[in-house]
Short mmCIF file of C-alpha atoms (C1' of nucleotides) in Angstrom, two decimals:
data_model
loop_
_atom_site.label_atom_id
_atom_site.label_comp_id
_atom_site.label_asym_id
_atom_site.label_seq_id
_atom_site.Cartn_x
_atom_site.Cartn_y
_atom_site.Cartn_z
CA MET O 124 26.34 0.60 -1.01
CA SER O 125 22.55 2.25 -0.41
CA HIS O 126 20.17 1.85 -3.24
CA SER O 127 18.84 4.63 -5.10
CA PRO O 128 15.93 5.85 -4.30
CA LEU O 129 12.55 4.82 -7.11
CA TYR O 130 11.85 8.40 -8.27
CA LEU O 131 15.62 8.17 -9.49
CA GLU O 132 14.51 4.98 -10.85
CA LEU O 133 11.80 6.15 -12.15
CA ARG O 134 14.00 9.24 -14.09
CA THR O 135 15.98 7.49 -15.33
CA ARG O 136 13.23 5.34 -17.24
CA LEU O 137 11.59 8.00 -18.62
CA LEU O 138 14.36 9.82 -19.72
CA ALA O 139 15.38 6.07 -21.56
CA LEU O 140 12.23 6.08 -23.25
CA ILE O 141 13.31 9.83 -23.97
CA ARG O 142 17.07 9.27 -25.36
CA THR O 143 16.01 5.84 -27.30
CA GLY O 144 13.47 8.47 -29.69
CA GLU O 145 10.01 6.44 -28.22
CA LEU O 146 9.40 10.51 -26.97
CA PRO O 147 10.52 12.69 -29.07
CA ALA O 148 11.31 16.25 -28.77
CA GLY O 149 7.86 17.94 -28.58
CA SER O 150 5.96 14.90 -28.24
CA ARG O 151 3.58 14.67 -25.16
CA LEU O 152 4.35 12.40 -22.20
CA PRO O 153 1.37 9.72 -21.04
CA ALA O 154 -1.16 10.97 -18.50
CA GLU O 155 0.84 10.92 -15.13
CA ARG O 156 -2.11 8.24 -13.77
CA LEU O 157 -0.89 6.26 -16.93
CA LEU O 158 2.33 6.43 -16.02
CA ALA O 159 2.07 5.40 -12.69
CA GLU O 160 0.11 2.02 -13.18
CA ARG O 161 2.99 1.57 -15.63
CA PHE O 162 5.75 1.88 -12.97
CA GLU O 163 3.29 0.53 -10.62
CA THR O 164 3.97 3.38 -7.97
CA THR O 165 1.56 6.70 -6.66
CA ARG O 166 1.55 9.71 -8.62
CA VAL O 167 3.21 11.66 -5.85
CA THR O 168 5.85 9.09 -6.51
CA LEU O 169 5.93 9.98 -9.94
CA ARG O 170 5.51 13.67 -10.29
CA GLN O 171 8.69 13.36 -8.22
CA ALA O 172 10.58 11.76 -11.04
CA LEU O 173 8.81 14.36 -13.32
CA GLY O 174 10.24 17.34 -11.47
CA GLN O 175 13.02 16.36 -11.54
CA LEU O 176 13.48 15.91 -14.87
CA GLU O 177 11.88 19.51 -15.30
CA SER O 178 14.96 20.26 -12.86
CA GLU O 179 17.48 18.85 -15.52
CA GLY O 180 15.83 20.39 -18.22
CA CYS O 181 14.52 17.35 -19.91
CA ILE O 182 10.84 18.03 -19.50
CA TYR O 183 8.58 20.43 -19.61
CA ARG O 184 4.68 21.25 -18.39
CA SER O 185 2.00 23.39 -20.41
CA ASN O 186 -0.45 24.24 -17.76
CA ARG O 187 -3.44 21.15 -16.82
CA ARG O 188 -2.31 20.10 -20.50
CA GLY O 189 0.33 17.93 -19.90
CA TRP O 190 4.17 16.98 -20.11
CA PHE O 191 6.16 17.30 -23.44
CA VAL O 192 9.79 16.66 -23.77
CA SER O 193 11.83 19.75 -24.27
CA PRO O 194 13.83 20.45 -27.61
CA ALA O 195 17.13 21.15 -27.72
CA ARG O 196 18.26 24.52 -26.01
CA LEU O 197 18.89 28.09 -27.90
CA VAL O 198 22.23 28.91 -27.85
CA TYR O 199 22.60 33.29 -26.50
CA GLU O 200 24.97 34.68 -26.70
CA PRO O 201 24.39 38.14 -24.82
CA VAL O 202 27.37 40.02 -25.59
CA ARG O 203 26.66 39.75 -29.61
CA ASP O 204 22.95 38.77 -30.17
CA TYR O 205 20.95 42.05 -30.13
CA SER O 206 17.84 40.39 -32.25
CA PHE O 207 15.70 37.61 -31.04
CA THR O 208 14.27 37.06 -34.43
CA ARG O 209 17.25 36.83 -36.13
CA TYR O 210 19.62 33.90 -33.51
CA VAL O 211 16.68 32.08 -33.27
CA THR O 212 16.44 32.06 -37.28
CA ALA O 213 19.82 31.47 -37.79
CA GLN O 214 19.70 28.35 -35.44
CA GLY O 215 16.97 27.21 -37.53
CA ARG O 216 14.02 27.74 -35.35
CA VAL O 217 11.21 29.91 -35.39
CA PRO O 218 10.97 32.81 -33.84
CA ARG O 219 7.24 34.69 -32.46
CA THR O 220 6.62 37.52 -30.46
CA GLU O 221 3.52 39.45 -29.20
CA VAL O 222 3.04 42.50 -27.54
CA LEU O 223 1.29 42.79 -24.16
CA GLY O 224 1.58 46.49 -24.26
CA PHE O 225 3.01 49.99 -24.77
CA GLU O 226 2.75 53.04 -23.09
CA GLU O 227 4.38 56.10 -21.92
CA MET O 228 4.80 56.70 -18.26
CA GLN O 229 6.99 58.19 -15.41
CA ALA O 230 10.48 56.55 -14.14
CA GLU O 231 9.99 54.82 -11.21
CA GLU O 232 12.80 54.49 -9.20
CA ARG O 233 14.01 51.06 -10.16
CA VAL O 234 14.21 52.15 -13.25
CA ALA O 235 15.17 55.89 -13.20
CA THR O 236 18.29 54.61 -11.59
CA SER O 237 19.05 51.62 -14.24
CA LEU O 238 18.82 54.06 -17.13
CA SER O 239 20.30 57.02 -15.27
CA LEU O 240 17.39 59.21 -15.09
CA PRO O 241 15.46 61.96 -12.39
CA VAL O 242 12.38 60.22 -11.00
CA GLY O 243 9.49 60.41 -12.55
CA ALA O 244 11.58 61.17 -16.14
CA PRO O 245 9.89 60.57 -19.36
CA VAL O 246 9.60 56.61 -20.18
CA TYR O 247 8.61 54.42 -22.41
CA ARG O 248 7.69 50.54 -21.21
CA LEU O 249 6.93 47.85 -24.06
CA LYS O 250 5.54 44.66 -22.54
CA ARG O 251 6.14 41.53 -24.53
CA ARG O 252 6.44 37.79 -24.64
CA ARG O 253 8.02 36.06 -27.37
CA TYR O 254 7.79 32.24 -28.61
CA LEU O 255 10.22 29.42 -29.75
CA ASP O 256 8.53 27.29 -32.33
CA ASN O 257 5.36 28.19 -30.54
CA ARG O 258 6.56 27.56 -27.25
CA LEU O 259 5.89 31.08 -24.97
CA VAL O 260 9.61 31.04 -23.58
CA LEU O 261 9.78 34.73 -22.53
CA VAL O 262 8.56 37.81 -21.29
CA GLU O 263 10.05 41.07 -20.75
CA THR O 264 9.97 44.65 -20.24
CA ILE O 265 11.59 47.31 -21.88
CA TRP O 266 11.66 50.44 -20.56
CA LEU O 267 12.89 53.10 -23.00
CA ASN O 268 14.35 57.15 -21.91
CA ALA O 269 11.67 58.70 -24.19
CA ARG O 270 13.67 62.03 -24.95
CA PHE O 271 15.64 59.95 -27.59
CA LEU O 272 12.75 58.41 -28.96
CA PRO O 273 10.18 61.02 -30.23
CA GLY O 274 7.35 58.75 -31.61
CA LEU O 275 8.18 55.56 -31.00
CA GLU O 276 4.86 54.51 -30.40
CA LYS O 277 4.56 55.26 -34.62
CA TYR O 278 6.47 51.66 -35.55
CA ARG O 279 5.77 48.63 -34.58
CA PHE O 280 7.13 46.55 -31.59
CA ASP O 281 6.79 42.78 -33.10
CA GLN O 282 10.14 43.11 -34.97
CA SER O 283 13.64 44.10 -33.24
CA LEU O 284 13.48 47.30 -31.64
CA TRP O 285 17.36 47.89 -32.20
CA GLN O 286 16.55 47.91 -35.75
CA VAL O 287 14.33 50.97 -35.42
CA PHE O 288 16.91 52.83 -33.27
CA GLY O 289 19.15 52.44 -35.90
CA GLU O 290 17.06 53.21 -38.67
CA VAL O 291 14.67 55.73 -37.74
CA TYR O 292 16.94 57.37 -34.65
CA ASP O 293 20.43 56.72 -35.73
CA ILE O 294 21.60 55.12 -32.75
CA GLU O 295 23.72 52.90 -32.55
CA LEU O 296 23.84 50.47 -28.84
CA VAL O 297 26.97 49.38 -28.06
CA HIS O 298 27.14 48.87 -24.57
CA LYS O 299 25.67 46.50 -22.18
CA GLN O 300 25.53 45.50 -19.20
CA ILE O 301 24.12 42.22 -17.97
CA THR O 302 23.04 40.39 -15.68
CA ILE O 303 22.60 36.53 -15.40
CA THR O 304 20.33 35.01 -11.81
CA PRO O 305 18.45 31.80 -11.62
CA THR O 306 15.94 31.44 -10.24
CA ALA O 307 12.21 30.71 -9.48
CA LEU O 308 8.91 32.37 -11.50
CA ILE O 309 6.69 33.12 -9.51
CA GLY O 310 3.69 35.98 -9.39
CA GLU O 311 3.43 37.95 -12.37
CA GLU O 312 5.50 36.34 -14.42
CA VAL O 313 3.97 33.18 -13.83
CA ALA O 314 0.15 34.42 -15.19
CA ALA O 315 2.44 35.38 -18.09
CA LEU O 316 4.14 33.03 -19.32
CA GLU O 317 0.80 30.99 -18.08
CA VAL O 318 3.23 27.80 -15.98
CA THR O 319 2.79 27.02 -12.37
CA SER O 320 4.28 28.88 -9.64
CA GLY O 321 8.14 27.77 -8.85
CA CYS O 322 8.66 26.89 -12.14
CA PRO O 323 12.75 27.13 -12.30
CA GLY O 324 13.51 30.75 -14.35
CA LEU O 325 16.54 32.97 -15.09
CA HIS O 326 16.01 36.58 -14.85
CA ILE O 327 18.27 38.40 -17.37
CA THR O 328 18.12 42.20 -16.90
CA ARG O 329 20.22 44.80 -19.67
CA ILE O 330 21.30 48.64 -19.86
CA SER O 331 22.08 49.05 -22.83
CA LYS O 332 24.03 52.74 -24.04
CA THR O 333 25.36 54.32 -26.59
CA ALA O 334 29.30 55.18 -27.46
CA ALA O 335 28.49 58.44 -26.18
CA GLY O 336 27.25 56.88 -23.08
CA GLU O 337 24.30 57.54 -23.08
CA THR O 338 21.68 55.13 -21.23
CA ILE O 339 18.74 53.91 -23.70
CA GLU O 340 17.00 51.07 -22.62
CA TYR O 341 16.59 49.05 -19.66
CA ASP O 342 15.56 45.42 -20.13
CA GLU O 343 13.65 43.10 -18.21
CA GLU O 344 13.76 39.52 -19.34
CA TYR O 345 12.30 36.48 -17.52
CA TRP O 346 13.15 32.63 -19.88
CA LEU O 347 12.12 29.19 -19.13
CA HIS O 348 14.97 28.09 -17.47
CA ASP O 349 15.23 24.88 -20.19
CA VAL O 350 15.27 26.79 -23.54
CA LEU O 351 18.75 28.37 -23.13
CA THR O 352 22.42 27.92 -23.09
CA ILE O 353 24.33 30.90 -22.15
CA ALA O 354 27.43 31.53 -24.55
CA LEU O 355 30.45 34.02 -24.11
CA SER O 356 33.39 34.66 -25.89
CA THR O 357 35.85 37.53 -24.41
CA SER O 358 39.62 38.40 -24.95
CA SER O 359 40.67 40.50 -22.43
CA TYR O 360 44.44 42.45 -22.36
CA GLY O 361 45.52 43.95 -19.38
CA MET Y 1492 -11.05 35.51 -8.48
CA SER Y 1493 -9.50 32.08 -7.55
CA HIS Y 1494 -7.62 32.18 -4.34
CA SER Y 1495 -4.18 31.75 -4.17
CA PRO Y 1496 -3.58 27.76 -3.40
CA LEU Y 1497 -2.08 27.10 0.05
CA TYR Y 1498 1.28 26.25 -0.45
CA LEU Y 1499 2.57 29.60 -1.93
CA GLU Y 1500 0.12 31.43 1.68
CA LEU Y 1501 2.85 29.54 3.08
CA ARG Y 1502 5.45 30.55 0.79
CA THR Y 1503 4.78 34.17 1.75
CA ARG Y 1504 4.40 33.71 5.46
CA LEU Y 1505 8.03 31.91 5.78
CA LEU Y 1506 9.32 34.58 2.91
CA ALA Y 1507 8.23 36.72 5.61
CA LEU Y 1508 9.62 35.59 8.59
CA ILE Y 1509 12.33 36.46 5.99
CA ARG Y 1510 12.60 39.73 5.05
CA THR Y 1511 11.64 40.81 8.19
CA GLY Y 1512 14.87 39.46 9.66
CA GLU Y 1513 13.21 36.32 11.79
CA LEU Y 1514 14.61 34.58 10.25
CA PRO Y 1515 18.53 36.07 9.18
CA ALA Y 1516 20.88 34.86 6.79
CA GLY Y 1517 22.76 31.65 7.65
CA SER Y 1518 20.72 30.69 10.01
CA ARG Y 1519 18.68 27.35 10.78
CA LEU Y 1520 14.79 26.90 9.84
CA PRO Y 1521 12.56 25.56 13.35
CA ALA Y 1522 12.17 21.61 12.06
CA GLU Y 1523 9.59 20.76 9.27
CA ARG Y 1524 6.85 19.07 11.58
CA LEU Y 1525 7.07 22.51 14.24
CA LEU Y 1526 6.64 24.72 10.60
CA ALA Y 1527 3.57 22.05 9.61
CA GLU Y 1528 2.21 22.13 13.25
CA ARG Y 1529 2.57 25.94 14.00
CA PHE Y 1530 0.73 26.41 10.24
CA GLU Y 1531 -1.60 23.59 10.55
CA THR Y 1532 -0.89 21.73 7.65
CA THR Y 1533 0.98 18.63 6.96
CA ARG Y 1534 4.98 18.56 6.05
CA VAL Y 1535 4.28 17.54 2.24
CA THR Y 1536 2.17 20.84 1.79
CA LEU Y 1537 4.70 22.25 4.05
CA ARG Y 1538 7.20 20.73 2.02
CA GLN Y 1539 5.94 22.49 -0.95
CA ALA Y 1540 6.61 25.59 0.31
CA LEU Y 1541 10.52 25.26 1.08
CA GLY Y 1542 10.78 23.78 -2.57
CA GLN Y 1543 9.64 27.13 -4.20
CA LEU Y 1544 11.40 29.43 -1.90
CA GLU Y 1545 14.91 26.88 -2.22
CA SER Y 1546 13.94 26.98 -6.21
CA GLU Y 1547 13.63 30.92 -6.20
CA GLY Y 1548 17.11 30.40 -4.16
CA CYS Y 1549 16.09 31.77 -0.35
CA ILE Y 1550 16.80 29.08 1.19
CA TYR Y 1551 18.79 25.76 1.03
CA ARG Y 1552 18.97 22.52 2.41
CA SER Y 1553 22.22 21.05 4.00
CA ASN Y 1554 21.89 17.22 3.95
CA ARG Y 1555 19.43 16.12 6.77
CA ARG Y 1556 20.13 18.59 8.59
CA GLY Y 1557 17.69 20.94 7.83
CA TRP Y 1558 17.15 24.31 6.29
CA PHE Y 1559 18.54 27.85 6.03
CA VAL Y 1560 18.70 31.31 4.84
CA SER Y 1561 20.24 31.78 1.79
CA PRO Y 1562 23.07 34.21 2.77
CA ALA Y 1563 22.86 36.95 -0.85
CA ARG Y 1564 24.23 36.39 -3.81
CA LEU Y 1565 27.70 36.46 -4.91
CA VAL Y 1566 28.50 38.75 -8.48
CA TYR Y 1567 30.48 36.51 -10.74
CA GLU Y 1568 31.78 38.32 -13.82
CA PRO Y 1569 33.61 35.78 -16.16
CA VAL Y 1570 34.97 38.12 -18.77
CA ARG Y 1571 36.89 39.61 -15.86
CA ASP Y 1572 37.03 37.29 -12.51
CA TYR Y 1573 39.93 34.52 -13.00
CA SER Y 1574 40.72 34.43 -9.36
CA PHE Y 1575 37.66 32.76 -7.30
CA THR Y 1576 39.77 33.51 -4.13
CA ARG Y 1577 40.23 37.53 -5.40
CA TYR Y 1578 36.58 37.78 -6.19
CA VAL Y 1579 35.12 35.98 -3.23
CA THR Y 1580 37.23 38.34 -0.89
CA ALA Y 1581 36.82 41.31 -2.72
CA GLN Y 1582 33.35 40.68 -1.72
CA GLY Y 1583 33.94 40.69 1.65
CA ARG Y 1584 33.13 36.71 1.79
CA VAL Y 1585 35.30 34.77 2.83
CA PRO Y 1586 36.56 30.94 0.07
CA ARG Y 1587 38.34 28.31 0.66
CA THR Y 1588 39.50 25.37 -2.12
CA GLU Y 1589 39.90 21.82 -1.50
CA VAL Y 1590 41.88 19.51 -3.42
CA LEU Y 1591 40.46 16.94 -4.52
CA GLY Y 1592 42.48 15.04 -6.54
CA PHE Y 1593 45.42 15.87 -9.23
CA GLU Y 1594 46.63 13.12 -11.89
CA GLU Y 1595 48.12 13.10 -15.71
CA MET Y 1596 46.04 10.81 -17.96
CA GLN Y 1597 45.24 10.72 -21.44
CA ALA Y 1598 42.54 12.82 -23.05
CA GLU Y 1599 39.37 11.62 -23.49
CA GLU Y 1600 36.98 12.61 -26.81
CA ARG Y 1601 35.23 15.09 -24.69
CA VAL Y 1602 38.39 16.52 -23.27
CA ALA Y 1603 40.36 16.27 -26.10
CA THR Y 1604 37.59 17.94 -28.39
CA SER Y 1605 37.84 21.14 -25.84
CA LEU Y 1606 41.81 21.87 -25.74
CA SER Y 1607 42.22 20.79 -29.34
CA LEU Y 1608 43.45 18.34 -28.78
CA PRO Y 1609 44.03 14.50 -30.43
CA VAL Y 1610 42.25 11.65 -28.64
CA GLY Y 1611 45.25 10.50 -25.91
CA ALA Y 1612 47.44 13.46 -25.58
CA PRO Y 1613 48.77 13.89 -21.99
CA VAL Y 1614 46.26 16.32 -19.59
CA TYR Y 1615 46.58 17.04 -16.25
CA ARG Y 1616 42.91 16.80 -14.41
CA LEU Y 1617 42.37 18.67 -11.28
CA LYS Y 1618 39.56 18.34 -9.23
CA ARG Y 1619 38.79 20.94 -6.51
CA ARG Y 1620 35.64 21.74 -4.00
CA ARG Y 1621 35.36 25.44 -2.90
CA TYR Y 1622 33.59 26.88 -0.12
CA LEU Y 1623 31.36 30.25 0.17
CA ASP Y 1624 31.63 31.09 3.92
CA ASN Y 1625 32.24 27.59 4.42
CA ARG Y 1626 29.17 26.85 2.63
CA LEU Y 1627 29.95 24.24 -0.06
CA VAL Y 1628 28.85 25.35 -3.66
CA LEU Y 1629 30.91 24.59 -5.99
CA VAL Y 1630 32.42 21.66 -8.11
CA GLU Y 1631 35.10 21.55 -10.45
CA THR Y 1632 37.11 19.94 -12.77
CA ILE Y 1633 40.07 21.55 -14.80
CA TRP Y 1634 41.52 20.16 -17.53
CA LEU Y 1635 45.39 21.00 -18.78
CA ASN Y 1636 47.46 20.65 -21.68
CA ALA Y 1637 50.14 18.55 -19.90
CA ARG Y 1638 52.66 19.86 -22.81
CA PHE Y 1639 51.97 23.70 -21.47
CA LEU Y 1640 53.08 22.70 -17.61
CA PRO Y 1641 55.82 20.44 -17.29
CA GLY Y 1642 56.31 19.91 -13.66
CA LEU Y 1643 52.87 20.99 -12.03
CA GLU Y 1644 52.35 18.37 -9.78
CA LYS Y 1645 54.81 20.71 -7.66
CA TYR Y 1646 52.73 23.36 -7.25
CA ARG Y 1647 49.77 24.03 -4.81
CA PHE Y 1648 46.26 24.08 -6.05
CA ASP Y 1649 44.14 24.94 -3.30
CA GLN Y 1650 45.26 28.84 -4.85
CA SER Y 1651 44.55 30.68 -7.79
CA LEU Y 1652 46.14 28.16 -10.84
CA TRP Y 1653 46.20 31.86 -13.27
CA GLN Y 1654 48.60 32.86 -11.05
CA VAL Y 1655 51.08 29.55 -10.56
CA PHE Y 1656 50.35 29.38 -14.67
CA GLY Y 1657 51.28 33.37 -14.65
CA GLU Y 1658 54.58 33.71 -11.78
CA VAL Y 1659 56.06 29.74 -12.84
CA TYR Y 1660 55.23 29.76 -17.00
CA ASP Y 1661 54.91 32.89 -18.09
CA ILE Y 1662 51.39 31.81 -19.77
CA GLU Y 1663 48.75 34.67 -19.58
CA LEU Y 1664 46.00 33.44 -20.82
CA VAL Y 1665 43.32 36.44 -22.40
CA HIS Y 1666 40.76 34.20 -25.12
CA LYS Y 1667 38.16 32.74 -22.78
CA GLN Y 1668 35.22 30.54 -24.10
CA ILE Y 1669 31.89 29.97 -21.35
CA THR Y 1670 29.25 28.33 -21.60
CA ILE Y 1671 26.50 28.96 -19.06
CA THR Y 1672 23.63 26.15 -18.56
CA PRO Y 1673 20.82 26.45 -16.08
CA THR Y 1674 20.06 22.38 -14.72
CA ALA Y 1675 19.59 20.45 -12.40
CA LEU Y 1676 22.62 18.66 -10.13
CA ILE Y 1677 22.18 14.82 -10.41
CA GLY Y 1678 24.59 11.81 -9.43
CA GLU Y 1679 28.53 12.27 -9.34
CA GLU Y 1680 28.01 15.88 -8.28
CA VAL Y 1681 25.15 15.87 -5.65
CA ALA Y 1682 27.61 13.97 -4.10
CA ALA Y 1683 30.80 15.95 -4.03
CA LEU Y 1684 28.32 19.09 -3.32
CA GLU Y 1685 26.73 17.13 -0.52
CA VAL Y 1686 22.71 17.51 -2.01
CA THR Y 1687 19.80 16.35 -2.12
CA SER Y 1688 19.09 14.89 -6.65
CA GLY Y 1689 17.73 17.74 -8.47
CA CYS Y 1690 18.67 20.45 -6.28
CA PRO Y 1691 19.36 23.33 -9.26
CA GLY Y 1692 22.17 24.13 -10.72
CA LEU Y 1693 24.24 26.04 -12.88
CA HIS Y 1694 26.96 23.98 -15.43
CA ILE Y 1695 29.68 26.40 -15.97
CA THR Y 1696 32.02 25.36 -19.40
CA ARG Y 1697 35.17 27.34 -19.72
CA ILE Y 1698 37.76 27.43 -22.13
CA SER Y 1699 40.90 29.18 -22.19
CA LYS Y 1700 43.17 29.94 -24.28
CA THR Y 1701 46.70 32.38 -24.68
CA ALA Y 1702 47.15 35.68 -26.77
CA ALA Y 1703 48.51 33.18 -29.31
CA GLY Y 1704 45.78 31.16 -29.94
CA GLU Y 1705 46.71 28.14 -27.68
CA THR Y 1706 43.97 26.05 -25.52
CA ILE Y 1707 45.97 25.81 -22.18
CA GLU Y 1708 42.55 24.61 -19.48
CA TYR Y 1709 39.62 23.54 -19.86
CA ASP Y 1710 36.97 23.91 -17.34
CA GLU Y 1711 33.50 22.25 -16.23
CA GLU Y 1712 31.78 23.56 -13.10
CA TYR Y 1713 29.07 23.27 -11.11
CA TRP Y 1714 27.24 25.37 -8.98
CA LEU Y 1715 24.74 25.41 -7.02
CA HIS Y 1716 21.84 28.17 -8.30
CA ASP Y 1717 21.54 29.91 -5.39
CA VAL Y 1718 24.72 31.19 -5.00
CA LEU Y 1719 25.53 33.39 -8.38
CA THR Y 1720 24.18 36.58 -9.59
CA ILE Y 1721 26.37 37.00 -13.55
CA ALA Y 1722 27.31 39.96 -14.60
CA LEU Y 1723 28.32 40.70 -17.72
CA SER Y 1724 29.53 44.52 -18.99
CA THR Y 1725 31.09 44.49 -22.54
CA SER Y 1726 31.14 47.35 -25.66
CA SER Y 1727 30.71 45.55 -29.17
CA TYR Y 1728 32.14 47.69 -32.47
CA GLY Y 1729 30.94 46.29 -35.44
"C1'" DC W 750 38.21 13.51 30.34
"C1'" DC W 751 37.57 10.95 26.81
"C1'" DA W 752 36.17 7.29 23.44
"C1'" DG W 753 32.62 4.65 22.17
"C1'" DT W 754 27.45 3.43 21.45
"C1'" DT W 755 22.67 4.17 22.66
"C1'" DT W 756 18.79 7.62 21.51
"C1'" DA W 757 16.20 11.03 19.68
"C1'" DT W 758 15.74 13.87 16.37
"C1'" DT W 759 15.49 15.46 11.00
"C1'" DG W 760 14.78 15.58 6.84
"C1'" DG W 761 13.84 11.72 3.15
"C1'" DT W 762 10.84 9.10 0.18
"C1'" DA W 763 6.65 6.47 -0.38
"C1'" DT W 764 2.00 4.84 -0.24
"C1'" DA W 765 -3.24 5.98 -0.77
"C1'" DG W 766 -6.24 8.41 -1.49
"C1'" DA W 767 -9.49 12.77 -2.31
"C1'" DC W 768 -11.28 16.82 -4.64
"C1'" DC W 769 -10.53 21.35 -7.83
"C1'" DA W 770 -9.77 23.65 -12.23
"C1'" DG W 771 -8.41 24.14 -16.13
"C1'" DA W 772 -8.12 22.36 -21.11
"C1'" DA W 773 -10.01 19.59 -24.49
"C1'" DA W 774 -13.46 16.61 -26.67
"C1'" DT W 775 -17.88 15.73 -27.41
"C1'" DC W 776 -22.44 16.30 -27.62
"C1'" DT W 777 -26.53 18.83 -28.83
"C1'" DA W 778 -29.93 22.41 -30.50
"C1'" DA W 779 -30.35 26.33 -33.45
"C1'" DT X 1372 -23.21 23.69 -39.53
"C1'" DT X 1373 -21.95 25.67 -36.16
"C1'" DA X 1374 -22.24 28.17 -31.64
"C1'" DG X 1375 -22.89 26.75 -27.47
"C1'" DA X 1376 -23.74 24.05 -23.60
"C1'" DT X 1377 -21.71 19.72 -21.64
"C1'" DT X 1378 -18.78 15.17 -20.60
"C1'" DT X 1379 -14.40 13.95 -19.88
"C1'" DC X 1380 -9.40 13.81 -18.98
"C1'" DT X 1381 -5.49 15.58 -17.42
"C1'" DG X 1382 -2.36 18.11 -14.05
"C1'" DG X 1383 -2.96 20.81 -9.51
"C1'" DT X 1384 -2.98 20.71 -4.71
"C1'" DC X 1385 -4.39 17.94 -0.18
"C1'" DT X 1386 -4.37 15.33 3.64
"C1'" DA X 1387 -2.90 12.36 6.79
"C1'" DT X 1388 0.10 8.15 7.63
"C1'" DA X 1389 4.27 5.44 7.51
"C1'" DC X 1390 9.22 3.90 7.55
"C1'" DC X 1391 13.72 4.79 6.44
"C1'" DA X 1392 18.94 7.02 6.92
"C1'" DA X 1393 21.88 10.42 8.32
"C1'" DT X 1394 22.92 13.19 11.84
"C1'" DA X 1395 23.74 15.36 16.42
"C1'" DA X 1396 22.84 14.95 21.16
"C1'" DA X 1397 22.88 12.08 25.35
"C1'" DC X 1398 24.67 8.62 27.19
"C1'" DT X 1399 28.15 5.14 29.72
"C1'" DG X 1400 31.70 2.91 30.73
"C1'" DG X 1401 37.52 2.89 30.79
#
DNA sequence: CCAGTTTATTGGTATAGACCAGAAATCTAA
DNA sequence: TTAGATTTCTGGTCTATACCAATAAACTGG
C-alpha cells in the first residue's frame, strides 16, 4: 500500500474546509502563502492541490485576486433551454449579459459552412459575455443570416435573441445541432473571460434552423467548465 | 504589449511539431528531460506546457511511460447511440470491452433513487472498461433492475447489453435521461483508468426506461476528456 | 532459448527561493 | 472631499535540484 502524495492530502484537507462550511460557496480562500505555511509545505505543492480542486470544479480563480469556492453548478438542458436569462432565473440565480460588439460582415468559410451560405454572404456577428451571480462564466459569438433579419441592429442584444426572432421576425427556431467539447481555454477566450491560459472549459457550438430548414443562427460558446452540468432527456422510437 | 509567458511559447512550439506531422497522432513525445534541454528550460516549466496541451486534449500521458499525441476525438451522440461497439466501429476505430465484474446485490440509496426502486431491492451491478484503438478511455458501472432481467448472469457482457435486452428479454429502452459533467478524475476512477489523479475527465450518467416507463438501467461513465466530442441533433415543437 | 533479476530510463512528487504583474488598499496633495 | 500617486498584497512565472516509483531494457544463469 503506497501512501497518498502530499498534494492529494492537501486537496482533501482543503475540500474538508469547503464541505464543512468553513469556506462557504463564493468565499475567498486564504492567500497561497498563508495556506502553504499553515500546511507546512511550499507554494508549488500547495498550488498543485489547488489545481486539482480547480480541475474538479470545486474552486476557481479570479485573475490575481485569489481563489474562490465554486457555487453549485447550473443545469443546462440544450434541447429545451433557449434563453440564458430564463433558465438561470428559473434556478434562482442572477443572470447578466454584456454586449461586446455587433456588426454586419461577410461570412468567412467556417461560418458560411455552418449557416449553409456561400462564402462572403452578409451575416451579423454578435459578441456577448454572460455573468452568473456576477461571475463571468461565458463568452459567445453568434453569427446570423442577415437575409432573414433585416434591421436587426435596431434591437437590444442584452436580452434573449430568440425573443426578438419570435416577436419581430416571426421566426421560430425548432431544429438545433449542438456539439459539446471539453477543452482548455486559450488565446482570445482567455482574454475575454479574464482567466489564466489553460483554464479548463467547455466549447459548445449550436446551429439553429427554422421548421422549414432555413439556417438562421450559428453560435460558438466558451464556458468555464465548473459552471455547468448538461442534462438531456430524450425519447427515440426506431 | 506584454510578451507571452515561456510555457505558452513552449506550448506553441510543441503544437507546431504535432500540426506539421513531425509528431503524428498516437506517437510518443521525446522524454521530458530531452525536451527541456532542447527548449533550454527546466522540466518544471516544460511540464507546465505539457499540462496545457493535456488540458486542451492535444496530448495525453500513459502512466510513467510518456506523453502521446491524442488521436482525433470520437463523436458521441447520446440521443442516438446505444452501442459503444457500433458507433466506434462506424467511425473507423477499434473498440474493445473488458468486464471487471458482475454481481447481484441490493440497491443502495443513490442507485435505488435512479432506478425508481426501494432501497435494498435486487439489482445487478456490471463494471466494465472500454478501449478505443487499444487506449483505455472509459470506465463504467451499470446497475440494472434485476426484476426485469432474470438469469442475466448467463450472458456475455463484453458486447452490447442493449442487444441482449432486445433479443433475450424483448426489452427496448426508448427513454433516456442523461447528465454530462466535466470534472477531474480522482480516487477509484483514477485507478481503474490508470491515469494520474486530477486528470481531466467527463462524468456521464444515464437512466434508461422502456416505453412503458419502467426504469431498467442506471449507468455511470467516466471518460477521459480528450476522447469525446458530444453531438446532439434535436427538434422541439412547442 | 527462456525466466528471473538487475539496471537504466521515465515521469511523479517535492523543496527553496526569486522576481514579475495586476489588483486592492492606502496615502497624499489639490 | 476627491482624484491621482504610491505601496502592499496576491497570484503568475521560472530556475535549479533532489529523490521516488513504475516501466522498460539489458543482463544472467539455468
